[in-house]
PDB file of C-alpha atoms and ligand atoms in Angstrom:
ATOM      1  CA  ASN A  22      -0.307   0.073   0.060  1.00  0.00           C
ATOM      2  CA  LEU A  23       0.998   3.373  -1.238  1.00  0.00           C
ATOM      3  CA  ASP A  24       1.608   5.084   2.436  1.00  0.00           C
ATOM      4  CA  ILE A  25       1.841   8.434   2.482  1.00  0.00           C
ATOM      5  CA  ARG A  26      -0.500  10.798   4.549  1.00  0.00           C
ATOM      6  CA  VAL A  27       0.276  13.883   5.317  1.00  0.00           C
ATOM      7  CA  ASN A  28      -1.180  15.559   8.143  1.00  0.00           C
ATOM      8  CA  ILE A  29      -1.246  19.785   7.606  1.00  0.00           C
ATOM      9  CA  PRO A  30      -3.829  20.932   9.392  1.00  0.00           C
ATOM     10  CA  SER A  31      -3.865  24.455   8.406  1.00  0.00           C
ATOM     11  CA  GLU A  32      -6.505  25.495   6.054  1.00  0.00           C
ATOM     12  CA  ASP A  33      -4.732  26.912   3.236  1.00  0.00           C
ATOM     13  CA  GLU A  34      -3.639  25.886   0.220  1.00  0.00           C
ATOM     14  CA  ILE A  35      -0.853  24.084   1.476  1.00  0.00           C
ATOM     15  CA  GLY A  36      -4.032  21.888   4.279  1.00  0.00           C
ATOM     16  CA  SER A  37      -5.123  21.968   1.220  1.00  0.00           C
ATOM     17  CA  LEU A  38      -2.769  20.231  -1.234  1.00  0.00           C
ATOM     18  CA  GLY A  39      -2.029  17.873   2.377  1.00  0.00           C
ATOM     19  CA  LYS A  40      -5.918  16.517   1.691  1.00  0.00           C
ATOM     20  CA  ALA A  41      -5.254  16.342  -2.094  1.00  0.00           C
ATOM     21  CA  ILE A  42      -2.282  14.232  -1.494  1.00  0.00           C
ATOM     22  CA  ASN A  43      -4.153  11.700   0.647  1.00  0.00           C
ATOM     23  CA  ASP A  44      -7.408  11.511  -1.275  1.00  0.00           C
ATOM     24  CA  LEU A  45      -4.429  10.400  -3.871  1.00  0.00           C
ATOM     25  CA  ALA A  46      -3.579   8.318  -2.174  1.00  0.00           C
ATOM     26  CA  LEU A  47      -6.265   6.678  -0.612  1.00  0.00           C
ATOM     27  CA  GLU A  48      -7.240   6.260  -4.272  1.00  0.00           C
ATOM     28  CA  THR A  49      -4.093   4.432  -5.645  1.00  0.00           C
ATOM     29  CA  ASN A  50      -4.560   2.135  -3.034  1.00  0.00           C
ATOM     30  CA  ARG A  51      -8.265   1.187  -3.795  1.00  0.00           C
ATOM     31  CA  TYR A  52      -7.384   1.305  -6.877  1.00  0.00           C
ATOM     32  CA  ARG A  53      -4.348  -1.799  -6.136  1.00  0.00           C
ATOM     33  CA  SER A  54      -6.918  -3.428  -4.886  1.00  0.00           C
ATOM     34  CA  ASN A  55      -8.745  -3.523  -6.708  1.00  0.00           C
ATOM     35  CA  ARG A  56      -6.599  -4.676  -9.176  1.00  0.00           C
ATOM     36  CA  ARG A  57      -5.492  -7.422  -6.960  1.00  0.00           C
ATOM     37  CA  GLU A  58      -8.820  -8.608  -6.041  1.00  0.00           C
ATOM     38  CA  PHE A  59      -9.655  -8.993 -10.491  1.00  0.00           C
ATOM     39  CA  PHE A  60      -7.045 -10.794 -11.231  1.00  0.00           C
ATOM     40  CA  ALA A  61      -7.435 -13.096  -8.283  1.00  0.00           C
ATOM     41  CA  ASN A  62     -10.820 -13.139  -9.564  1.00  0.00           C
ATOM     42  CA  ILE A  63     -10.110 -14.069 -13.125  1.00  0.00           C
ATOM     43  CA  SER A  64      -7.778 -16.379 -11.713  1.00  0.00           C
ATOM     44  CA  HIS A  65     -10.360 -18.537 -10.129  1.00  0.00           C
ATOM     45  CA  GLU A  66     -13.337 -18.354 -12.840  1.00  0.00           C
ATOM     46  CA  LEU A  67     -10.969 -20.157 -14.957  1.00  0.00           C
ATOM     47  CA  ARG A  68      -8.986 -22.447 -12.857  1.00  0.00           C
ATOM     48  CA  THR A  69     -12.262 -23.649 -11.711  1.00  0.00           C
ATOM     49  CA  PRO A  70     -13.723 -25.374 -15.153  1.00  0.00           C
ATOM     50  CA  ILE A  71      -9.820 -26.464 -16.462  1.00  0.00           C
ATOM     51  CA  SER A  72      -9.401 -28.102 -13.065  1.00  0.00           C
ATOM     52  CA  TYR A  73     -13.594 -30.429 -13.876  1.00  0.00           C
ATOM     53  CA  MET A  74     -11.421 -30.888 -17.249  1.00  0.00           C
ATOM     54  CA  LYS A  75      -8.811 -31.901 -16.622  1.00  0.00           C
ATOM     55  CA  GLY A  76     -10.043 -34.240 -13.855  1.00  0.00           C
ATOM     56  CA  TYR A  77     -12.778 -35.879 -16.527  1.00  0.00           C
ATOM     57  CA  ALA A  78     -10.187 -36.683 -19.256  1.00  0.00           C
ATOM     58  CA  HIS A  79      -7.820 -38.412 -16.471  1.00  0.00           C
ATOM     59  CA  VAL A  80     -10.503 -40.202 -15.775  1.00  0.00           C
ATOM     60  CA  LEU A  81     -11.633 -40.668 -19.468  1.00  0.00           C
ATOM     61  CA  LYS A  82      -8.565 -41.677 -20.070  1.00  0.00           C
ATOM     62  CA  GLN A  83      -7.802 -44.181 -17.584  1.00  0.00           C
ATOM     63  CA  GLY A  84     -11.239 -46.056 -17.802  1.00  0.00           C
ATOM     64  CA  LEU A  85     -12.938 -45.302 -15.435  1.00  0.00           C
ATOM     65  CA  TYR A  86     -16.377 -45.406 -15.702  1.00  0.00           C
ATOM     66  CA  ARG A  87     -19.001 -47.613 -15.675  1.00  0.00           C
ATOM     67  CA  THR A  88     -21.713 -47.424 -18.215  1.00  0.00           C
ATOM     68  CA  GLU A  89     -21.689 -45.696 -21.617  1.00  0.00           C
ATOM     69  CA  GLU A  90     -24.504 -43.473 -20.516  1.00  0.00           C
ATOM     70  CA  GLU A  91     -21.039 -42.375 -16.915  1.00  0.00           C
ATOM     71  CA  ARG A  92     -18.659 -41.936 -20.162  1.00  0.00           C
ATOM     72  CA  LEU A  93     -21.336 -39.499 -22.499  1.00  0.00           C
ATOM     73  CA  GLN A  94     -22.353 -37.446 -19.061  1.00  0.00           C
ATOM     74  CA  TYR A  95     -17.874 -36.275 -18.726  1.00  0.00           C
ATOM     75  CA  LEU A  96     -17.833 -35.694 -21.828  1.00  0.00           C
ATOM     76  CA  ASN A  97     -20.668 -33.244 -21.552  1.00  0.00           C
ATOM     77  CA  ILE A  98     -19.748 -31.912 -18.842  1.00  0.00           C
ATOM     78  CA  ILE A  99     -15.764 -31.307 -20.599  1.00  0.00           C
ATOM     79  CA  GLU A 100     -18.317 -29.433 -23.465  1.00  0.00           C
ATOM     80  CA  SER A 101     -19.388 -26.784 -21.255  1.00  0.00           C
ATOM     81  CA  GLU A 102     -16.688 -26.336 -18.445  1.00  0.00           C
ATOM     82  CA  THR A 103     -15.343 -25.884 -22.032  1.00  0.00           C
ATOM     83  CA  GLU A 104     -18.126 -23.341 -23.138  1.00  0.00           C
ATOM     84  CA  ARG A 105     -17.887 -21.714 -20.413  1.00  0.00           C
ATOM     85  CA  MET A 106     -14.283 -20.739 -20.286  1.00  0.00           C
ATOM     86  CA  VAL A 107     -15.177 -19.503 -24.604  1.00  0.00           C
ATOM     87  CA  ARG A 108     -17.080 -17.782 -22.608  1.00  0.00           C
ATOM     88  CA  LEU A 109     -15.445 -16.038 -19.841  1.00  0.00           C
ATOM     89  CA  ILE A 110     -12.043 -15.101 -21.706  1.00  0.00           C
ATOM     90  CA  ASN A 111     -14.768 -13.864 -24.664  1.00  0.00           C
ATOM     91  CA  ASP A 112     -16.156 -11.221 -21.520  1.00  0.00           C
ATOM     92  CA  LEU A 113     -13.215 -10.493 -20.696  1.00  0.00           C
ATOM     93  CA  PHE A 114     -11.764  -9.244 -24.201  1.00  0.00           C
ATOM     94  CA  ASP A 115     -15.005  -7.131 -23.807  1.00  0.00           C
ATOM     95  CA  LEU A 116     -15.387  -5.751 -20.950  1.00  0.00           C
ATOM     96  CA  SER A 117     -11.518  -4.784 -21.166  1.00  0.00           C
ATOM     97  CA  LYS A 118     -12.381  -3.495 -24.816  1.00  0.00           C
ATOM     98  CA  MET A 119     -14.562  -1.505 -22.799  1.00  0.00           C
ATOM     99  CA  GLU A 120     -12.676   0.049 -20.256  1.00  0.00           C
ATOM    100  CA  GLU A 121      -9.168   1.243 -22.279  1.00  0.00           C
ATOM    101  CA  GLY A 122     -12.324   3.427 -23.659  1.00  0.00           C
ATOM    102  CA  LYS A 123     -11.080   1.510 -26.807  1.00  0.00           C
ATOM    103  CA  ILE A 124     -14.517  -0.637 -27.898  1.00  0.00           C
ATOM    104  CA  ASP A 125     -15.887   0.702 -30.917  1.00  0.00           C
ATOM    105  CA  LEU A 126     -19.415   1.794 -31.309  1.00  0.00           C
ATOM    106  CA  GLN A 127     -21.093   1.546 -34.439  1.00  0.00           C
ATOM    107  CA  MET A 128     -23.665   4.382 -33.800  1.00  0.00           C
ATOM    108  CA  SER A 129     -26.321   5.058 -35.791  1.00  0.00           C
ATOM    109  CA  THR A 130     -29.929   6.195 -35.572  1.00  0.00           C
ATOM    110  CA  VAL A 131     -32.279   3.231 -34.971  1.00  0.00           C
ATOM    111  CA  ASP A 132     -35.314   1.560 -33.441  1.00  0.00           C
ATOM    112  CA  LEU A 133     -34.838  -0.061 -30.172  1.00  0.00           C
ATOM    113  CA  THR A 134     -37.746  -2.289 -30.662  1.00  0.00           C
ATOM    114  CA  GLU A 135     -36.616  -3.942 -34.206  1.00  0.00           C
ATOM    115  CA  VAL A 136     -33.787  -4.707 -31.896  1.00  0.00           C
ATOM    116  CA  LEU A 137     -35.038  -5.918 -28.513  1.00  0.00           C
ATOM    117  CA  GLU A 138     -37.832  -8.175 -31.694  1.00  0.00           C
ATOM    118  CA  SER A 139     -34.695  -9.385 -32.803  1.00  0.00           C
ATOM    119  CA  ALA A 140     -33.521 -10.275 -29.202  1.00  0.00           C
ATOM    120  CA  LEU A 141     -36.572 -11.529 -27.588  1.00  0.00           C
ATOM    121  CA  PHE A 142     -37.058 -14.110 -30.737  1.00  0.00           C
ATOM    122  CA  LYS A 143     -33.184 -14.921 -30.062  1.00  0.00           C
ATOM    123  CA  VAL A 144     -33.509 -16.201 -26.652  1.00  0.00           C
ATOM    124  CA  LYS A 145     -37.549 -17.621 -27.576  1.00  0.00           C
ATOM    125  CA  MET A 146     -36.280 -21.116 -27.322  1.00  0.00           C
ATOM    126  CA  GLU A 147     -34.802 -20.865 -23.558  1.00  0.00           C
ATOM    127  CA  PHE A 148     -38.158 -19.209 -22.604  1.00  0.00           C
ATOM    128  CA  ASP A 149     -40.386 -22.555 -24.035  1.00  0.00           C
ATOM    129  CA  ASN A 150     -38.476 -24.719 -22.861  1.00  0.00           C
ATOM    130  CA  LYS A 151     -38.735 -23.110 -19.695  1.00  0.00           C
ATOM    131  CA  GLY A 152     -42.270 -22.459 -19.996  1.00  0.00           C
ATOM    132  CA  LEU A 153     -42.691 -19.736 -19.248  1.00  0.00           C
ATOM    133  CA  THR A 154     -45.209 -17.318 -20.100  1.00  0.00           C
ATOM    134  CA  PHE A 155     -43.984 -14.314 -22.515  1.00  0.00           C
ATOM    135  CA  LYS A 156     -44.971 -11.030 -22.012  1.00  0.00           C
ATOM    136  CA  THR A 157     -45.140  -7.738 -24.004  1.00  0.00           C
ATOM    137  CA  GLN A 158     -46.321  -4.454 -24.401  1.00  0.00           C
ATOM    138  CA  ILE A 159     -44.661  -2.329 -26.710  1.00  0.00           C
ATOM    139  CA  ASP A 160     -46.545   0.981 -27.514  1.00  0.00           C
ATOM    140  CA  GLU A 161     -46.585   2.488 -31.668  1.00  0.00           C
ATOM    141  CA  ASN A 162     -43.950   4.789 -33.440  1.00  0.00           C
ATOM    142  CA  VAL A 163     -40.919   5.008 -30.140  1.00  0.00           C
ATOM    143  CA  PRO A 164     -38.258   7.117 -31.140  1.00  0.00           C
ATOM    144  CA  TYR A 165     -35.388   6.304 -32.346  1.00  0.00           C
ATOM    145  CA  ILE A 166     -32.543   6.419 -30.590  1.00  0.00           C
ATOM    146  CA  GLU A 167     -28.525   6.719 -30.857  1.00  0.00           C
ATOM    147  CA  ALA A 168     -27.120   3.412 -30.706  1.00  0.00           C
ATOM    148  CA  ASP A 169     -25.077   0.398 -32.000  1.00  0.00           C
ATOM    149  CA  GLY A 170     -27.599  -2.056 -33.177  1.00  0.00           C
ATOM    150  CA  ILE A 171     -25.671  -4.871 -32.694  1.00  0.00           C
ATOM    151  CA  ARG A 172     -24.694  -3.861 -28.965  1.00  0.00           C
ATOM    152  CA  LEU A 173     -27.664  -2.480 -27.858  1.00  0.00           C
ATOM    153  CA  GLU A 174     -29.231  -6.359 -29.185  1.00  0.00           C
ATOM    154  CA  GLN A 175     -26.343  -7.368 -27.056  1.00  0.00           C
ATOM    155  CA  ILE A 176     -27.869  -5.450 -23.892  1.00  0.00           C
ATOM    156  CA  PHE A 177     -31.183  -7.152 -24.348  1.00  0.00           C
ATOM    157  CA  THR A 178     -30.336 -10.797 -24.877  1.00  0.00           C
ATOM    158  CA  ASN A 179     -28.220 -10.196 -21.718  1.00  0.00           C
ATOM    159  CA  LEU A 180     -30.759  -8.620 -19.960  1.00  0.00           C
ATOM    160  CA  LEU A 181     -33.082 -11.743 -20.931  1.00  0.00           C
ATOM    161  CA  GLY A 182     -31.114 -14.450 -20.579  1.00  0.00           C
ATOM    162  CA  ASN A 183     -30.886 -13.111 -16.732  1.00  0.00           C
ATOM    163  CA  ALA A 184     -34.738 -13.013 -16.090  1.00  0.00           C
ATOM    164  CA  VAL A 185     -35.098 -16.279 -18.120  1.00  0.00           C
ATOM    165  CA  ARG A 186     -31.886 -17.786 -16.272  1.00  0.00           C
ATOM    166  CA  TYR A 187     -32.903 -16.772 -12.537  1.00  0.00           C
ATOM    167  CA  THR A 188     -36.847 -17.349 -12.624  1.00  0.00           C
ATOM    168  CA  GLU A 189     -37.890 -20.973 -11.996  1.00  0.00           C
ATOM    169  CA  ASN A 190     -41.701 -19.948 -13.454  1.00  0.00           C
ATOM    170  CA  GLY A 191     -44.312 -17.678 -14.553  1.00  0.00           C
ATOM    171  CA  SER A 192     -42.931 -14.669 -16.605  1.00  0.00           C
ATOM    172  CA  VAL A 193     -40.594 -12.166 -17.916  1.00  0.00           C
ATOM    173  CA  SER A 194     -42.850  -9.197 -19.583  1.00  0.00           C
ATOM    174  CA  VAL A 195     -40.443  -6.594 -21.387  1.00  0.00           C
ATOM    175  CA  LYS A 196     -42.249  -2.720 -22.057  1.00  0.00           C
ATOM    176  CA  VAL A 197     -41.556   0.115 -24.321  1.00  0.00           C
ATOM    177  CA  TRP A 198     -43.071   3.399 -24.353  1.00  0.00           C
ATOM    178  CA  SER A 199     -40.874   6.650 -24.913  1.00  0.00           C
ATOM    179  CA  ALA A 200     -41.513  10.183 -21.899  1.00  0.00           C
ATOM    180  CA  ASP A 201     -39.514  12.863 -21.394  1.00  0.00           C
ATOM    181  CA  ASN A 202     -37.556  12.930 -24.605  1.00  0.00           C
ATOM    182  CA  LYS A 203     -36.445   9.006 -23.967  1.00  0.00           C
ATOM    183  CA  VAL A 204     -37.572   5.197 -25.020  1.00  0.00           C
ATOM    184  CA  HIS A 205     -37.710   3.394 -21.431  1.00  0.00           C
ATOM    185  CA  VAL A 206     -38.052  -0.271 -21.698  1.00  0.00           C
ATOM    186  CA  ASN A 207     -38.278  -2.527 -18.526  1.00  0.00           C
ATOM    187  CA  ILE A 208     -37.230  -6.450 -18.200  1.00  0.00           C
ATOM    188  CA  GLU A 209     -39.100  -7.315 -15.575  1.00  0.00           C
ATOM    189  CA  ASP A 210     -39.233 -11.965 -13.984  1.00  0.00           C
ATOM    190  CA  THR A 211     -41.193 -13.278 -11.658  1.00  0.00           C
ATOM    191  CA  GLY A 212     -38.133 -14.897 -10.796  1.00  0.00           C
ATOM    192  CA  ILE A 213     -35.960 -15.298  -7.399  1.00  0.00           C
ATOM    193  CA  GLY A 214     -35.719 -11.899  -7.077  1.00  0.00           C
ATOM    194  CA  ILE A 215     -32.168 -10.752  -5.985  1.00  0.00           C
ATOM    195  CA  PRO A 216     -31.298  -9.221  -1.565  1.00  0.00           C
ATOM    196  CA  GLU A 217     -32.137  -4.973  -0.817  1.00  0.00           C
ATOM    197  CA  LYS A 218     -28.021  -5.961  -0.494  1.00  0.00           C
ATOM    198  CA  ASP A 219     -27.242  -7.465  -2.877  1.00  0.00           C
ATOM    199  CA  LEU A 220     -28.620  -4.420  -5.090  1.00  0.00           C
ATOM    200  CA  PRO A 221     -26.215  -2.853  -5.455  1.00  0.00           C
ATOM    201  CA  LEU A 222     -23.625  -4.304  -6.097  1.00  0.00           C
ATOM    202  CA  VAL A 223     -25.084  -6.895  -9.279  1.00  0.00           C
ATOM    203  CA  PHE A 224     -23.716  -4.599 -11.883  1.00  0.00           C
ATOM    204  CA  GLU A 225     -19.821  -5.006 -10.312  1.00  0.00           C
ATOM    205  CA  ARG A 226     -17.888  -7.776 -11.939  1.00  0.00           C
ATOM    206  CA  PHE A 227     -17.794 -10.378 -11.110  1.00  0.00           C
ATOM    207  CA  TYR A 228     -20.771 -10.166  -7.951  1.00  0.00           C
ATOM    208  CA  ARG A 229     -22.600 -12.769  -7.752  1.00  0.00           C
ATOM    209  CA  VAL A 230     -26.034 -13.379  -4.700  1.00  0.00           C
ATOM    210  CA  GLU A 231     -25.445 -16.763  -5.265  1.00  0.00           C
ATOM    211  CA  LYS A 232     -21.869 -18.478  -7.087  1.00  0.00           C
ATOM    212  CA  SER A 233     -22.615 -21.369  -6.512  1.00  0.00           C
ATOM    213  CA  ARG A 234     -26.264 -21.328  -8.577  1.00  0.00           C
ATOM    214  CA  SER A 235     -24.457 -18.744 -11.219  1.00  0.00           C
ATOM    215  CA  ARG A 236     -22.349 -20.951 -11.726  1.00  0.00           C
ATOM    216  CA  GLU A 237     -24.392 -24.442 -12.462  1.00  0.00           C
ATOM    217  CA  LEU A 238     -26.503 -22.224 -14.911  1.00  0.00           C
ATOM    218  CA  GLY A 239     -23.597 -21.142 -17.058  1.00  0.00           C
ATOM    219  CA  GLY A 240     -22.879 -17.569 -15.754  1.00  0.00           C
ATOM    220  CA  THR A 241     -19.294 -15.962 -15.368  1.00  0.00           C
ATOM    221  CA  GLY A 242     -20.651 -13.547 -13.427  1.00  0.00           C
ATOM    222  CA  LEU A 243     -19.699 -10.418 -15.709  1.00  0.00           C
ATOM    223  CA  GLY A 244     -23.062  -9.930 -17.764  1.00  0.00           C
ATOM    224  CA  LEU A 245     -24.434  -7.501 -15.736  1.00  0.00           C
ATOM    225  CA  SER A 246     -21.074  -5.435 -15.334  1.00  0.00           C
ATOM    226  CA  ILE A 247     -20.866  -5.660 -19.249  1.00  0.00           C
ATOM    227  CA  VAL A 248     -24.608  -4.241 -19.672  1.00  0.00           C
ATOM    228  CA  LYS A 249     -24.301  -1.732 -17.340  1.00  0.00           C
ATOM    229  CA  ASN A 250     -20.604  -0.771 -19.851  1.00  0.00           C
ATOM    230  CA  LEU A 251     -22.862  -0.952 -22.811  1.00  0.00           C
ATOM    231  CA  VAL A 252     -25.651   0.529 -22.015  1.00  0.00           C
ATOM    232  CA  GLU A 253     -23.329   4.119 -20.237  1.00  0.00           C
ATOM    233  CA  LEU A 254     -21.415   3.705 -23.772  1.00  0.00           C
ATOM    234  CA  GLN A 255     -24.698   4.567 -25.833  1.00  0.00           C
ATOM    235  CA  ASN A 256     -25.804   7.290 -23.778  1.00  0.00           C
ATOM    236  CA  GLY A 257     -28.130   5.553 -22.087  1.00  0.00           C
ATOM    237  CA  THR A 258     -28.919   4.357 -18.119  1.00  0.00           C
ATOM    238  CA  ILE A 259     -30.021   0.812 -16.046  1.00  0.00           C
ATOM    239  CA  SER A 260     -31.396   0.245 -12.645  1.00  0.00           C
ATOM    240  CA  VAL A 261     -32.806  -2.097 -10.786  1.00  0.00           C
ATOM    241  CA  SER A 262     -35.644  -3.054  -8.376  1.00  0.00           C
ATOM    242  CA  SER A 263     -35.582  -6.599  -7.740  1.00  0.00           C
ATOM    243  CA  GLN A 264     -38.013  -8.559  -4.316  1.00  0.00           C
ATOM    244  CA  VAL A 265     -36.570 -11.281  -3.292  1.00  0.00           C
ATOM    245  CA  GLY A 266     -39.365 -15.058  -4.677  1.00  0.00           C
ATOM    246  CA  LYS A 267     -40.928 -11.623  -6.326  1.00  0.00           C
ATOM    247  CA  GLY A 268     -38.992 -11.085  -8.707  1.00  0.00           C
ATOM    248  CA  THR A 269     -36.697  -8.304 -10.687  1.00  0.00           C
ATOM    249  CA  ARG A 270     -37.314  -5.511 -12.812  1.00  0.00           C
ATOM    250  CA  PHE A 271     -34.110  -3.865 -15.150  1.00  0.00           C
ATOM    251  CA  ARG A 272     -35.391  -0.320 -16.600  1.00  0.00           C
ATOM    252  CA  LEU A 273     -33.005   1.246 -19.317  1.00  0.00           C
ATOM    253  CA  SER A 274     -33.631   4.539 -20.851  1.00  0.00           C
ATOM    254  CA  PHE A 275     -31.714   6.051 -23.441  1.00  0.00           C
ATOM    255  CA  PRO A 276     -32.127   9.644 -24.936  1.00  0.00           C
ATOM    256  CA  VAL A 277     -34.230  10.077 -27.852  1.00  0.00           C
ATOM    257  CA  ALA A 278     -32.258  10.674 -31.326  1.00  0.00           C
ATOM    258  CA  GLU A 279     -32.122  14.308 -32.533  1.00  0.00           C
TER     259      GLU A 279
HETATM  260  P1  ADP B 544     -23.830 -13.978 -13.583  1.00  0.00           P
HETATM  261  O1  ADP B 544     -23.252 -14.718 -14.950  1.00  0.00           O
HETATM  262  O2  ADP B 544     -23.947 -14.959 -12.521  1.00  0.00           O
HETATM  263  O3  ADP B 544     -25.632 -13.709 -14.283  1.00  0.00           O
HETATM  264  P2  ADP B 544     -24.405 -10.790 -14.363  1.00  0.00           P
HETATM  265  O4  ADP B 544     -23.301  -9.993 -14.119  1.00  0.00           O
HETATM  266  O5  ADP B 544     -25.246 -11.412 -14.923  1.00  0.00           O
HETATM  267  O6  ADP B 544     -23.867 -12.504 -13.584  1.00  0.00           O
HETATM  268  O7  ADP B 544     -25.321 -10.968 -12.624  1.00  0.00           O
HETATM  269  C1  ADP B 544     -24.608 -10.556 -11.993  1.00  0.00           C
HETATM  270  C2  ADP B 544     -25.703 -11.810 -10.954  1.00  0.00           C
HETATM  271  O8  ADP B 544     -26.884 -10.564 -10.239  1.00  0.00           O
HETATM  272  C3  ADP B 544     -25.578 -12.596 -10.799  1.00  0.00           C
HETATM  273  O9  ADP B 544     -25.913 -14.305 -10.614  1.00  0.00           O
HETATM  274  C4  ADP B 544     -27.300 -13.156  -9.979  1.00  0.00           C
HETATM  275  O10 ADP B 544     -27.329 -13.054  -8.788  1.00  0.00           O
HETATM  276  C5  ADP B 544     -27.413 -11.750 -10.127  1.00  0.00           C
HETATM  277  N1  ADP B 544     -29.008 -11.704 -11.097  1.00  0.00           N
HETATM  278  C6  ADP B 544     -28.777 -10.916 -12.518  1.00  0.00           C
HETATM  279  N2  ADP B 544     -30.008 -10.784 -13.072  1.00  0.00           N
HETATM  280  C7  ADP B 544     -31.197 -11.451 -12.686  1.00  0.00           C
HETATM  281  C8  ADP B 544     -32.861 -11.647 -12.745  1.00  0.00           C
HETATM  282  N3  ADP B 544     -33.413 -11.078 -13.541  1.00  0.00           N
HETATM  283  N4  ADP B 544     -33.037 -12.310 -11.598  1.00  0.00           N
HETATM  284  C9  ADP B 544     -32.112 -12.671 -10.427  1.00  0.00           C
HETATM  285  N5  ADP B 544     -31.333 -12.301  -9.885  1.00  0.00           N
HETATM  286  C10 ADP B 544     -30.470 -12.063 -11.334  1.00  0.00           C
END
C-alpha cells in the first residue's frame, strides 16, 4: 500500500494540498486492491473449469467409468466447461476493451423496438424450454435512438437471458414506451429476486448473489457489468429493483435521437 498520509492541519492552500495528497493515496490504494482482487477472481474463475476438464479427461483416459451413459455425462461436462471458458474469455476481452475506452461503437439512428424484437427471437427457445410465459407491451411509434444496433441487442439478450435463468415459473414481461424525450424499457421477471443488500453490487464485475447457482446455470458473473458499460457508452441509464421471491425489474432509458 501507498503509505504517504500527510498531516497538515492548516486551512490554507498547503492544507488543501495535503488533503489532495491523502485523497490520491487513498484512491491509488483502492485501485491497487481492486486490481488485485480482479486478477484473483479471473484466475479462480479460469481454474475452476480447467480443473473439471482435467479431472474428467483423466477419468475418461483411464477408462474409469462403468456405463456408456456415464462416459457421455463426463464428456458433456468437459464440453460445457469449455463453453463457459470461451464465454468467460470473450466477456473479459469485451470488458477490458470497454474499460480502456477502446471499444468501437458503430453509432447510428436505430429503432430500439426492432432490435429488442430480434433479441426476443433469439432467446425465445429458452423461454419455451422452461415453460415461461412471455408478455410484451411495446408502444407503437417509439422514437428512434442513437445507438450501436449490435451492442444494443447484446444488452437485451443478456438481460433476457438472466430473466430466464433466474426464473423458475411465471413470466417475463417487456415494456417499451417513450416519455420525457427518452425511450424507456422495462424487463421484468417473476423469478427468485435479488436481496436488497446485494442490489447495489450486481453491476460489479464477478459479483454474484449465489455463486453456485450462477455457475450451475453457466453464468460468468460478468454479464451485468458488461451491460452497464454498454448502456452508458450509448448514453443510457440502467437501474434495478427487486423483491426476493417475487421478481426483478431492470429499467433502461435512452435519449431520443435528435
Ligand atoms: P451471472 O453470469 O452470474 O448471471 P451477471 O453479471 O449477469 O452474472 O449477474 C450478476 C448476478 O446478479 C447473478 O449472479 C445473479 O445473482 C443476479 N441476477 C442477475 N439478473 C437477475 C435476475 N433477473 N433475477 C435474479 N437475480 C439476477
